[in-house]
């Protein structure tokens, strides 16, 4: 029983399944209405400006059995494919650009399939308009013929343009470009072109007008933006001529001439008139209205005016003719006309040129002889010239002018009518110069002024000049510079001056002379201008090396000019160097040079430059001499007397040296002298006093005078200090002991005072020497109220300090008086006294100096060592 219940449901399900398969239903599209975006694409509308690639629709349907469906798009044969579809999703995409103007409806077959059944439907898609078209003008180009007499405001043409768009995008509005400068207007809706109100056309002023017309649509949407499109075209308006303008004469004003040889019946001139209406001109008819007085006639068709009488029958010189030009229509009617005035002048024939006449008839060459430099404004009365033109009126008018060197003469008159007397006047006297021009040649021209032939004549004017003495002799230079050696003999040539006088004959001969304070030693040749020295003249550059004087050049009339002469006497080496008188004996301290000096009296270098040299010395190789300065010093290895004693046995150290002074002239001169040199060794400590004594070693009186002055100052200071202490003690009522002995004690260095005293020592040679010894001195004041102990101090540096105060100060170190051993001989020394050692006057001065120093030491109470 269980088995039967199980089998029965299975059979039932199988039967149901078979029945369903046999009853399969087809899929179908949803119909979602006209504005839906999905369904079966029925009633779909798209704008023609939809971009390609846009998703425009979604096909949507279903299968009753619930099976999946697929979508498809198909087109009729020959149709353009505008869309594609995603078969699974049903998305429809635009793949071809739409253009409503070409195709405003698109038929598409859409299909839906469930795999077994397929359902297809034909749908129609509407293409909507977008403003993508511009207006287009029809039947171009536009060329319009308008008569010039068309009334203002009249219609002349209708312009038509179309726009393929619909709605506002397809509506057209018309405009004109440059509306204010235009003679036309246009109806903006109909496109009718009219002549602007109040404006007329004129063929004679403008034959063609170009009118630019703009057609603009009403605008519309295009890809989301509002677009307005326009187009332009040009209307050519040709103005047709109408007979409305009178004739016009061409080439006015009119002038004609009848000459004395003109034949009767000859044409004088032709007038020309044209119809003012150039488009369709009429022929012109000419006639003379008045003024001809029976003497002239005109060709009616040609306008040629002719004289009908011979010139000698014409009564007037000027005729004024009034000529009329009339238009003749094609029918032969004379309508409008115009007038013109014609002036005809009867003139003389220009058949005679101007002619020059002299005293004997026609002449074309005139000559004159005159002195140079006549007064300005003077008339050349030797020239008698007449000029004449036999023609009449304007033919006899001509100008006169001179052709030649300009600005010298002028001719009067400058303009002549028929005949005149010609006058030549001096205008520039300076230019009439015999030295520049012996002969002046001019062309006198007479040229007609107002004639077409410009007849002319010429005459030669030749002026021969005579010379006058109008020039001054002139030197070739304002000054002359010369040089002459001082050893030149008398009569030597120095320099040649040159002056020229351009005058001729005797007036051009020049005579030379010299004068001035510097001319005493010189002469000049009166004809040649050669300057030379006097026969007895002796030149000496050392006495006078510069001479300056004037030279005069004079002609026979007394006219002269001056030049300055500068003469330099060149130095010649004619002097030997000369030594100073006091060089025979010199004292040399080891380490300090001695100097010799020689002077050369020559005036210039190198003749007066002296070089020094040692010719002989015994022993040799001891001295050196500076070639330029003359300083003699010991060889560098000699630094003490001991070295000298080793060289020679002469213990006095007085040596003879032969020195030479030689100039640098050519030839060179030299002088030798024997110099005795006393060599000593400096033992004094260097200081200001030592430097002073070294400087005055050759002048002992100066040294003694300065030392005496120093001692006087020290005594005066001592007296002033004692007086001041006396008055102070007197005011304090204290009794001070005359002398108080205080035990010496060591004092600070800052309060120490050092003195260097001169002590006389017998020299070992002819020179006197002073030796400085350093001693510690105890100084105290006159009141004995202080106690000063002086400690020895090393010698000071050899720099020359300023002269110190003689009064000791507690805050400054003590001062020293150095001395220098040296000769104190006068400038001229007696050789016997030199051998003896010193003079009595010298010994007396030194002894007096020694005594003063000893008294000073005793007053202070110091022991003398």
PDB file of C-alpha atoms in Angstrom, residues 579-732:
ATOM      1  CA  UNK A 579     137.481 121.214  -4.182  1.00  0.00           C
ATOM      2  CA  UNK A 580     136.307 123.157  -1.164  1.00  0.00           C
ATOM      3  CA  UNK A 581     139.054 124.967   0.682  1.00  0.00           C
ATOM      4  CA  UNK A 582     138.656 123.078   3.945  1.00  0.00           C
ATOM      5  CA  UNK A 583     139.069 119.517   2.690  1.00  0.00           C
ATOM      6  CA  UNK A 584     142.795 119.205   3.338  1.00  0.00           C
ATOM      7  CA  UNK A 585     142.286 117.762   6.826  1.00  0.00           C
ATOM      8  CA  UNK A 586     139.359 115.695   8.117  1.00  0.00           C
ATOM      9  CA  UNK A 587     138.714 113.854  11.374  1.00  0.00           C
ATOM     10  CA  UNK A 588     136.945 110.509  11.015  1.00  0.00           C
ATOM     11  CA  UNK A 589     135.322 108.633  13.871  1.00  0.00           C
ATOM     12  CA  UNK A 590     135.120 104.930  13.296  1.00  0.00           C
ATOM     13  CA  UNK A 591     131.632 104.209  12.055  1.00  0.00           C
ATOM     14  CA  UNK A 592     130.976 107.758  10.756  1.00  0.00           C
ATOM     15  CA  UNK A 593     131.975 108.909   7.246  1.00  0.00           C
ATOM     16  CA  UNK A 594     133.600 112.186   6.259  1.00  0.00           C
ATOM     17  CA  UNK A 595     132.531 114.057   3.168  1.00  0.00           C
ATOM     18  CA  UNK A 596     134.439 115.954   0.501  1.00  0.00           C
ATOM     19  CA  UNK A 597     132.878 118.252  -2.059  1.00  0.00           C
ATOM     20  CA  UNK A 598     134.000 119.616  -5.389  1.00  0.00           C
ATOM     21  CA  UNK A 599     132.058 122.086  -7.549  1.00  0.00           C
ATOM     22  CA  UNK A 600     132.109 122.241 -11.360  1.00  0.00           C
ATOM     23  CA  UNK A 601     131.255 125.722 -12.702  1.00  0.00           C
ATOM     24  CA  UNK A 602     129.851 124.409 -15.995  1.00  0.00           C
ATOM     25  CA  UNK A 603     126.236 125.414 -16.656  1.00  0.00           C
ATOM     26  CA  UNK A 604     124.554 122.188 -17.727  1.00  0.00           C
ATOM     27  CA  UNK A 605     124.507 118.514 -17.098  1.00  0.00           C
ATOM     28  CA  UNK A 606     126.436 116.292 -17.522  1.00  0.00           C
ATOM     29  CA  UNK A 607     129.296 118.798 -17.632  1.00  0.00           C
ATOM     30  CA  UNK A 608     128.685 119.883 -14.025  1.00  0.00           C
ATOM     31  CA  UNK A 609     128.036 116.435 -12.541  1.00  0.00           C
ATOM     32  CA  UNK A 610     131.040 115.319 -10.442  1.00  0.00           C
ATOM     33  CA  UNK A 611     132.094 111.750  -9.686  1.00  0.00           C
ATOM     34  CA  UNK A 612     134.515 111.042  -6.818  1.00  0.00           C
ATOM     35  CA  UNK A 613     137.175 108.351  -6.560  1.00  0.00           C
ATOM     36  CA  UNK A 614     140.232 107.479  -4.446  1.00  0.00           C
ATOM     37  CA  UNK A 615     143.323 107.506  -6.578  1.00  0.00           C
ATOM     38  CA  UNK A 616     145.904 106.516  -3.933  1.00  0.00           C
ATOM     39  CA  UNK A 617     145.931 105.636  -0.234  1.00  0.00           C
ATOM     40  CA  UNK A 618     148.666 104.302   2.035  1.00  0.00           C
ATOM     41  CA  UNK A 619     147.966 101.650   3.015  1.00  0.00           C
ATOM     42  CA  UNK A 620     145.483 100.641   0.353  1.00  0.00           C
ATOM     43  CA  UNK A 621     142.119  98.938   0.858  1.00  0.00           C
ATOM     44  CA  UNK A 622     141.262 100.959   3.947  1.00  0.00           C
ATOM     45  CA  UNK A 623     138.833 103.568   2.582  1.00  0.00           C
ATOM     46  CA  UNK A 624     135.770 103.494   0.348  1.00  0.00           C
ATOM     47  CA  UNK A 625     134.260 106.560  -1.306  1.00  0.00           C
ATOM     48  CA  UNK A 626     130.724 107.129  -2.605  1.00  0.00           C
ATOM     49  CA  UNK A 627     131.049 108.055  -6.266  1.00  0.00           C
ATOM     50  CA  UNK A 628     128.119 110.505  -6.225  1.00  0.00           C
ATOM     51  CA  UNK A 629     128.129 112.096  -2.754  1.00  0.00           C
ATOM     52  CA  UNK A 630     131.867 112.107  -1.943  1.00  0.00           C
ATOM     53  CA  UNK A 631     131.402 110.410   1.433  1.00  0.00           C
ATOM     54  CA  UNK A 632     134.538 108.569   2.564  1.00  0.00           C
ATOM     55  CA  UNK A 633     134.211 105.746   5.029  1.00  0.00           C
ATOM     56  CA  UNK A 634     136.310 102.854   6.281  1.00  0.00           C
ATOM     57  CA  UNK A 635     136.033  99.396   4.851  1.00  0.00           C
ATOM     58  CA  UNK A 636     133.298  97.381   6.484  1.00  0.00           C
ATOM     59  CA  UNK A 637     135.742  95.101   8.318  1.00  0.00           C
ATOM     60  CA  UNK A 638     137.469  98.026  10.122  1.00  0.00           C
ATOM     61  CA  UNK A 639     135.491  98.562  13.285  1.00  0.00           C
ATOM     62  CA  UNK A 640     138.137  99.676  15.867  1.00  0.00           C
ATOM     63  CA  UNK A 641     141.514 101.317  16.200  1.00  0.00           C
ATOM     64  CA  UNK A 642     143.048  97.965  17.047  1.00  0.00           C
ATOM     65  CA  UNK A 643     142.351  96.704  13.533  1.00  0.00           C
ATOM     66  CA  UNK A 644     143.939  99.862  12.108  1.00  0.00           C
ATOM     67  CA  UNK A 645     147.022  99.404  14.318  1.00  0.00           C
ATOM     68  CA  UNK A 646     147.395  95.920  12.945  1.00  0.00           C
ATOM     69  CA  UNK A 647     147.348  97.291   9.409  1.00  0.00           C
ATOM     70  CA  UNK A 648     149.941 100.072   9.919  1.00  0.00           C
ATOM     71  CA  UNK A 649     152.543 101.058  12.430  1.00  0.00           C
ATOM     72  CA  UNK A 650     151.338 104.674  12.345  1.00  0.00           C
ATOM     73  CA  UNK A 651     149.950 105.049  15.836  1.00  0.00           C
ATOM     74  CA  UNK A 652     148.696 108.595  15.258  1.00  0.00           C
ATOM     75  CA  UNK A 653     146.277 107.238  12.626  1.00  0.00           C
ATOM     76  CA  UNK A 654     146.662 110.277  10.352  1.00  0.00           C
ATOM     77  CA  UNK A 655     146.676 109.067   6.745  1.00  0.00           C
ATOM     78  CA  UNK A 656     147.047 110.767   3.425  1.00  0.00           C
ATOM     79  CA  UNK A 657     144.525 109.927   0.712  1.00  0.00           C
ATOM     80  CA  UNK A 658     144.682 111.174  -2.867  1.00  0.00           C
ATOM     81  CA  UNK A 659     141.099 111.822  -4.046  1.00  0.00           C
ATOM     82  CA  UNK A 660     139.917 112.755  -7.520  1.00  0.00           C
ATOM     83  CA  UNK A 661     136.851 114.769  -8.629  1.00  0.00           C
ATOM     84  CA  UNK A 662     135.970 114.142 -12.297  1.00  0.00           C
ATOM     85  CA  UNK A 663     133.092 115.619 -14.285  1.00  0.00           C
ATOM     86  CA  UNK A 664     131.029 113.724 -16.857  1.00  0.00           C
ATOM     87  CA  UNK A 665     131.589 116.066 -19.791  1.00  0.00           C
ATOM     88  CA  UNK A 666     133.164 115.165 -23.076  1.00  0.00           C
ATOM     89  CA  UNK A 667     136.068 115.594 -22.914  1.00  0.00           C
ATOM     90  CA  UNK A 668     136.140 115.073 -19.181  1.00  0.00           C
ATOM     91  CA  UNK A 669     138.109 117.207 -16.689  1.00  0.00           C
ATOM     92  CA  UNK A 670     139.306 116.159 -13.253  1.00  0.00           C
ATOM     93  CA  UNK A 671     141.042 117.575 -10.159  1.00  0.00           C
ATOM     94  CA  UNK A 672     142.982 115.702  -7.482  1.00  0.00           C
ATOM     95  CA  UNK A 673     143.711 116.681  -3.890  1.00  0.00           C
ATOM     96  CA  UNK A 674     145.565 115.201  -0.935  1.00  0.00           C
ATOM     97  CA  UNK A 675     143.316 114.659   2.053  1.00  0.00           C
ATOM     98  CA  UNK A 676     144.690 113.972   5.534  1.00  0.00           C
ATOM     99  CA  UNK A 677     142.310 111.914   7.600  1.00  0.00           C
ATOM    100  CA  UNK A 678     142.655 111.633  11.397  1.00  0.00           C
ATOM    101  CA  UNK A 679     140.942 108.436  12.578  1.00  0.00           C
ATOM    102  CA  UNK A 680     139.688 108.263  16.187  1.00  0.00           C
ATOM    103  CA  UNK A 681     137.484 105.877  18.075  1.00  0.00           C
ATOM    104  CA  UNK A 682     134.293 107.089  19.754  1.00  0.00           C
ATOM    105  CA  UNK A 683     134.228 106.274  23.491  1.00  0.00           C
ATOM    106  CA  UNK A 684     131.464 108.640  24.574  1.00  0.00           C
ATOM    107  CA  UNK A 685     127.984 107.422  25.321  1.00  0.00           C
ATOM    108  CA  UNK A 686     125.691 108.540  22.576  1.00  0.00           C
ATOM    109  CA  UNK A 687     122.977 111.007  23.447  1.00  0.00           C
ATOM    110  CA  UNK A 688     121.695 114.433  22.533  1.00  0.00           C
ATOM    111  CA  UNK A 689     124.822 116.243  23.689  1.00  0.00           C
ATOM    112  CA  UNK A 690     127.079 113.773  21.898  1.00  0.00           C
ATOM    113  CA  UNK A 691     125.140 114.247  18.706  1.00  0.00           C
ATOM    114  CA  UNK A 692     125.417 118.006  19.110  1.00  0.00           C
ATOM    115  CA  UNK A 693     129.187 117.893  19.689  1.00  0.00           C
ATOM    116  CA  UNK A 694     129.590 115.615  16.694  1.00  0.00           C
ATOM    117  CA  UNK A 695     127.785 118.161  14.569  1.00  0.00           C
ATOM    118  CA  UNK A 696     129.984 120.992  15.872  1.00  0.00           C
ATOM    119  CA  UNK A 697     133.300 119.176  15.980  1.00  0.00           C
ATOM    120  CA  UNK A 698     134.663 121.459  13.299  1.00  0.00           C
ATOM    121  CA  UNK A 699     133.390 124.590  15.073  1.00  0.00           C
ATOM    122  CA  UNK A 700     134.536 124.508  18.768  1.00  0.00           C
ATOM    123  CA  UNK A 701     133.389 128.069  19.432  1.00  0.00           C
ATOM    124  CA  UNK A 702     129.806 127.112  18.728  1.00  0.00           C
ATOM    125  CA  UNK A 703     130.049 124.152  21.157  1.00  0.00           C
ATOM    126  CA  UNK A 704     131.559 126.283  23.927  1.00  0.00           C
ATOM    127  CA  UNK A 705     128.899 128.950  23.433  1.00  0.00           C
ATOM    128  CA  UNK A 706     126.055 126.447  23.756  1.00  0.00           C
ATOM    129  CA  UNK A 707     127.631 124.841  26.864  1.00  0.00           C
ATOM    130  CA  UNK A 708     128.073 128.252  28.478  1.00  0.00           C
ATOM    131  CA  UNK A 709     124.397 128.982  27.817  1.00  0.00           C
ATOM    132  CA  UNK A 710     123.379 125.691  29.436  1.00  0.00           C
ATOM    133  CA  UNK A 711     125.460 126.474  32.544  1.00  0.00           C
ATOM    134  CA  UNK A 712     123.857 129.937  32.787  1.00  0.00           C
ATOM    135  CA  UNK A 713     120.367 128.439  32.694  1.00  0.00           C
ATOM    136  CA  UNK A 714     121.287 125.961  35.445  1.00  0.00           C
ATOM    137  CA  UNK A 715     122.631 128.759  37.685  1.00  0.00           C
ATOM    138  CA  UNK A 716     119.474 130.827  37.108  1.00  0.00           C
ATOM    139  CA  UNK A 717     117.222 127.902  38.037  1.00  0.00           C
ATOM    140  CA  UNK A 718     119.259 127.282  41.230  1.00  0.00           C
ATOM    141  CA  UNK A 719     118.892 130.925  42.283  1.00  0.00           C
ATOM    142  CA  UNK A 720     115.145 130.854  41.702  1.00  0.00           C
ATOM    143  CA  UNK A 721     114.712 127.669  43.767  1.00  0.00           C
ATOM    144  CA  UNK A 722     116.834 129.064  46.663  1.00  0.00           C
ATOM    145  CA  UNK A 723     114.842 132.315  46.694  1.00  0.00           C
ATOM    146  CA  UNK A 724     111.555 130.430  46.777  1.00  0.00           C
ATOM    147  CA  UNK A 725     112.720 128.222  49.704  1.00  0.00           C
ATOM    148  CA  UNK A 726     113.975 131.279  51.614  1.00  0.00           C
ATOM    149  CA  UNK A 727     110.645 133.055  51.417  1.00  0.00           C
ATOM    150  CA  UNK A 728     108.761 129.932  52.395  1.00  0.00           C
ATOM    151  CA  UNK A 729     110.919 129.392  55.513  1.00  0.00           C
ATOM    152  CA  UNK A 730     110.578 133.037  56.427  1.00  0.00           C
ATOM    153  CA  UNK A 731     106.768 132.842  56.385  1.00  0.00           C
ATOM    154  CA  UNK A 732     106.735 129.644  58.519  1.00  0.00           C
TER     155      UNK A 732
END
